[in-house]
Amino acid sequence: MKIDSLIKSNEEILGVQREILRILSKSNETTYPKEAIVALDTMTLLKLPNSLRETALALYKLGEATAEDLATETGRKRGIESAYANQLTRTGYLKKKRVGRKVVFYIKKSHAER
Amino acid sequence: MGKVISIHSSRGGTGKTVIAVNLAMILLKRGFNITLLDLDFRAPSLFNIFREGIKKPVGYWLNDFFNNRCKIDQVLIDISESCNADKKNLVGLANPSIYAIGDMMSKSQRWEASALDKLYFLRRLLLNDMKIDYLIYDTSPGIQYSSINAITSSDWPIVVATADPLDIECTAKMLSEFYDIFKKKTLILMNKVFPETNPPHEEKELINQLKETLSHPIIGMIPCYCDVLRAKRDYLLSIKNPTHPFIQKLKEIAEKLVKY
């Protein structure tokens, strides 16, 4: 009887441990937030590599843009702009949305109102 | 397509504001639509300069726009009539109250990112939709958020420097460590240089020396005019004394900008 109760208690402790580990492993997951939460201020822009800074500045200028729009602004190839914009999105600096078949990058909701 | 010009300097007292205001007036008289924004939130001065030309009390300031308290058309004041101009002449004023200055000094990184986004929004609105030819920013000296945001969002930053060696040194450092990284087409305007009586060859020599030190084109050299310094709050020289040699020099600079 004593052994049964010890086994039961042990199982309960193990259950609690598993739950703690599950919560801990979740909190350690390096998932990027759905919404861009990293501020892309001027000092952050200054610290970015030249290639990414150029894409970010082009996007600031255009408000929101496809990789093709960015390529027209920077004079680089569409594929390169797409890679840089996606890299900036993964790091949380930009957001992207799908408009029809196009992927549109943006820094934040544009100020539609004056 | 219009252009954004920021007037900046590495240190205070170089004459940024008097240059920004009169350059705006000269370009207005030259037939362009102008908007002048006071982005020097730590030491706002455009309100005092334009006070006489503003008929109604100021309802909203640029501070309110950046703090999401109003729309930009509630901030911009049309002073075309008081300048006898046919073209648009809008000014956006910074709040000169000590509380507003204090508030603008304690902003977060996230707020500054939003301010940069708003400056780019203003740029699109004024240049594309409102057909402004020149949007001119009067900025704070040195490297601080309000000025670097202005520089980042401008097409042609103009750095005003004096012949003081310390100023030249600070300007050279600022150009290489900030402007060059953002690949800006920066122009240098030397102000308060030597007296008018100096021979032209000395001016050329100084220009060559400065070009070498600063590695950027010099758009003009304005001598030190004691009466401009003595004018105190009478900054609108281009209207009150359009034949003044200071204004003539600025007109030459404005012409270079138009053709730039």
Short mmCIF file of C-alpha atoms in Angstrom, two decimals, chain A residues 6-114:
data_model
loop_
_atom_site.label_atom_id
_atom_site.label_comp_id
_atom_site.label_asym_id
_atom_site.label_seq_id
_atom_site.Cartn_x
_atom_site.Cartn_y
_atom_site.Cartn_z
CA LEU A 6 4.79 6.37 -3.26
CA ILE A 7 4.52 5.43 -6.98
CA LYS A 8 1.37 7.60 -7.29
CA SER A 9 3.08 10.55 -5.63
CA ASN A 10 6.13 10.06 -7.84
CA GLU A 11 3.95 10.04 -10.96
CA GLU A 12 2.29 13.25 -9.82
CA ILE A 13 5.71 14.87 -9.27
CA LEU A 14 6.85 13.70 -12.72
CA GLY A 15 3.64 15.14 -14.21
CA VAL A 16 4.32 18.49 -12.58
CA GLN A 17 7.95 18.37 -13.81
CA ARG A 18 6.77 17.60 -17.38
CA GLU A 19 4.37 20.54 -17.23
CA ILE A 20 7.17 22.84 -15.98
CA LEU A 21 9.46 21.63 -18.79
CA ARG A 22 6.69 22.13 -21.37
CA ILE A 23 6.12 25.73 -20.22
CA LEU A 24 9.86 26.42 -20.08
CA SER A 25 10.50 24.99 -23.55
CA LYS A 26 7.65 27.12 -24.95
CA SER A 27 9.03 30.30 -23.40
CA ASN A 28 12.48 29.53 -24.88
CA GLU A 29 11.17 29.08 -28.41
CA THR A 30 12.63 31.68 -30.75
CA THR A 31 9.46 32.50 -32.62
CA TYR A 32 9.11 35.91 -34.25
CA PRO A 33 5.98 37.84 -33.37
CA LYS A 34 3.20 38.04 -35.93
CA GLU A 35 3.32 41.83 -35.74
CA ALA A 36 6.63 43.63 -36.21
CA ILE A 37 7.61 44.86 -32.77
CA VAL A 38 11.15 46.06 -33.31
CA ALA A 39 11.43 49.81 -33.76
CA LEU A 40 13.17 50.79 -36.98
CA ASP A 41 14.39 54.18 -35.80
CA THR A 42 17.26 56.17 -37.30
CA MET A 43 19.89 54.82 -34.89
CA THR A 44 18.80 51.25 -35.68
CA LEU A 45 19.01 52.07 -39.40
CA LEU A 46 22.54 53.34 -38.79
CA LYS A 47 23.54 49.97 -37.31
CA LEU A 48 22.10 47.86 -40.16
CA PRO A 49 24.37 46.56 -42.93
CA ASN A 50 24.40 48.89 -45.97
CA SER A 51 22.43 46.41 -48.08
CA LEU A 52 19.52 46.13 -45.61
CA ARG A 53 19.56 49.84 -44.76
CA GLU A 54 19.06 50.73 -48.40
CA THR A 55 15.99 48.48 -48.61
CA ALA A 56 14.56 49.87 -45.35
CA LEU A 57 15.08 53.48 -46.46
CA ALA A 58 13.46 52.77 -49.83
CA LEU A 59 10.46 51.32 -47.99
CA TYR A 60 10.24 54.37 -45.71
CA LYS A 61 10.23 56.56 -48.81
CA LEU A 62 7.54 54.55 -50.59
CA GLY A 63 5.33 53.85 -47.56
CA GLU A 64 4.57 50.31 -48.69
CA ALA A 65 6.05 48.43 -51.60
CA THR A 66 6.49 45.15 -53.43
CA ALA A 67 9.98 43.78 -54.03
CA GLU A 68 9.65 45.13 -57.57
CA ASP A 69 8.86 48.66 -56.32
CA LEU A 70 11.86 48.45 -54.00
CA ALA A 71 14.05 47.34 -56.91
CA THR A 72 12.91 50.36 -58.98
CA GLU A 73 13.75 52.67 -56.06
CA THR A 74 17.18 51.21 -55.24
CA GLY A 75 18.24 50.19 -58.74
CA ARG A 76 19.00 46.65 -57.57
CA LYS A 77 17.46 43.37 -58.75
CA ARG A 78 13.96 42.32 -57.65
CA GLY A 79 15.20 39.01 -56.22
CA ILE A 80 17.78 40.82 -54.08
CA GLU A 81 15.19 43.26 -52.74
CA SER A 82 12.83 40.38 -51.99
CA ALA A 83 15.57 38.58 -50.01
CA TYR A 84 16.51 41.72 -48.05
CA ALA A 85 12.89 42.68 -47.33
CA ASN A 86 12.12 39.15 -46.12
CA GLN A 87 15.23 39.20 -43.93
CA LEU A 88 14.05 42.50 -42.38
CA THR A 89 10.59 40.97 -41.89
CA ARG A 90 11.99 37.88 -40.15
CA THR A 91 13.96 40.07 -37.75
CA GLY A 92 10.77 41.95 -36.91
CA TYR A 93 11.60 45.31 -38.50
CA LEU A 94 9.01 45.08 -41.30
CA LYS A 95 5.63 43.52 -41.87
CA LYS A 96 4.24 42.01 -45.04
CA LYS A 97 0.77 41.31 -46.38
CA ARG A 98 -0.63 39.63 -49.44
CA VAL A 99 -2.60 41.82 -51.85
CA GLY A 100 -3.97 39.54 -54.58
CA ARG A 101 -0.93 37.72 -55.89
CA LYS A 102 1.53 40.34 -54.70
CA VAL A 103 3.42 40.49 -51.41
CA VAL A 104 3.49 44.03 -50.06
CA PHE A 105 6.06 45.07 -47.43
CA TYR A 106 5.43 47.93 -45.02
CA ILE A 107 6.91 49.42 -41.87
CA LYS A 108 3.67 50.12 -40.09
CA LYS A 109 0.11 51.12 -40.95
CA SER A 110 0.46 54.09 -43.28
CA HIS A 111 -1.08 57.33 -42.09
CA ALA A 112 -4.09 57.50 -44.36
CA GLU A 113 -5.41 60.49 -42.45
CA ARG A 114 -3.83 63.88 -42.48
#
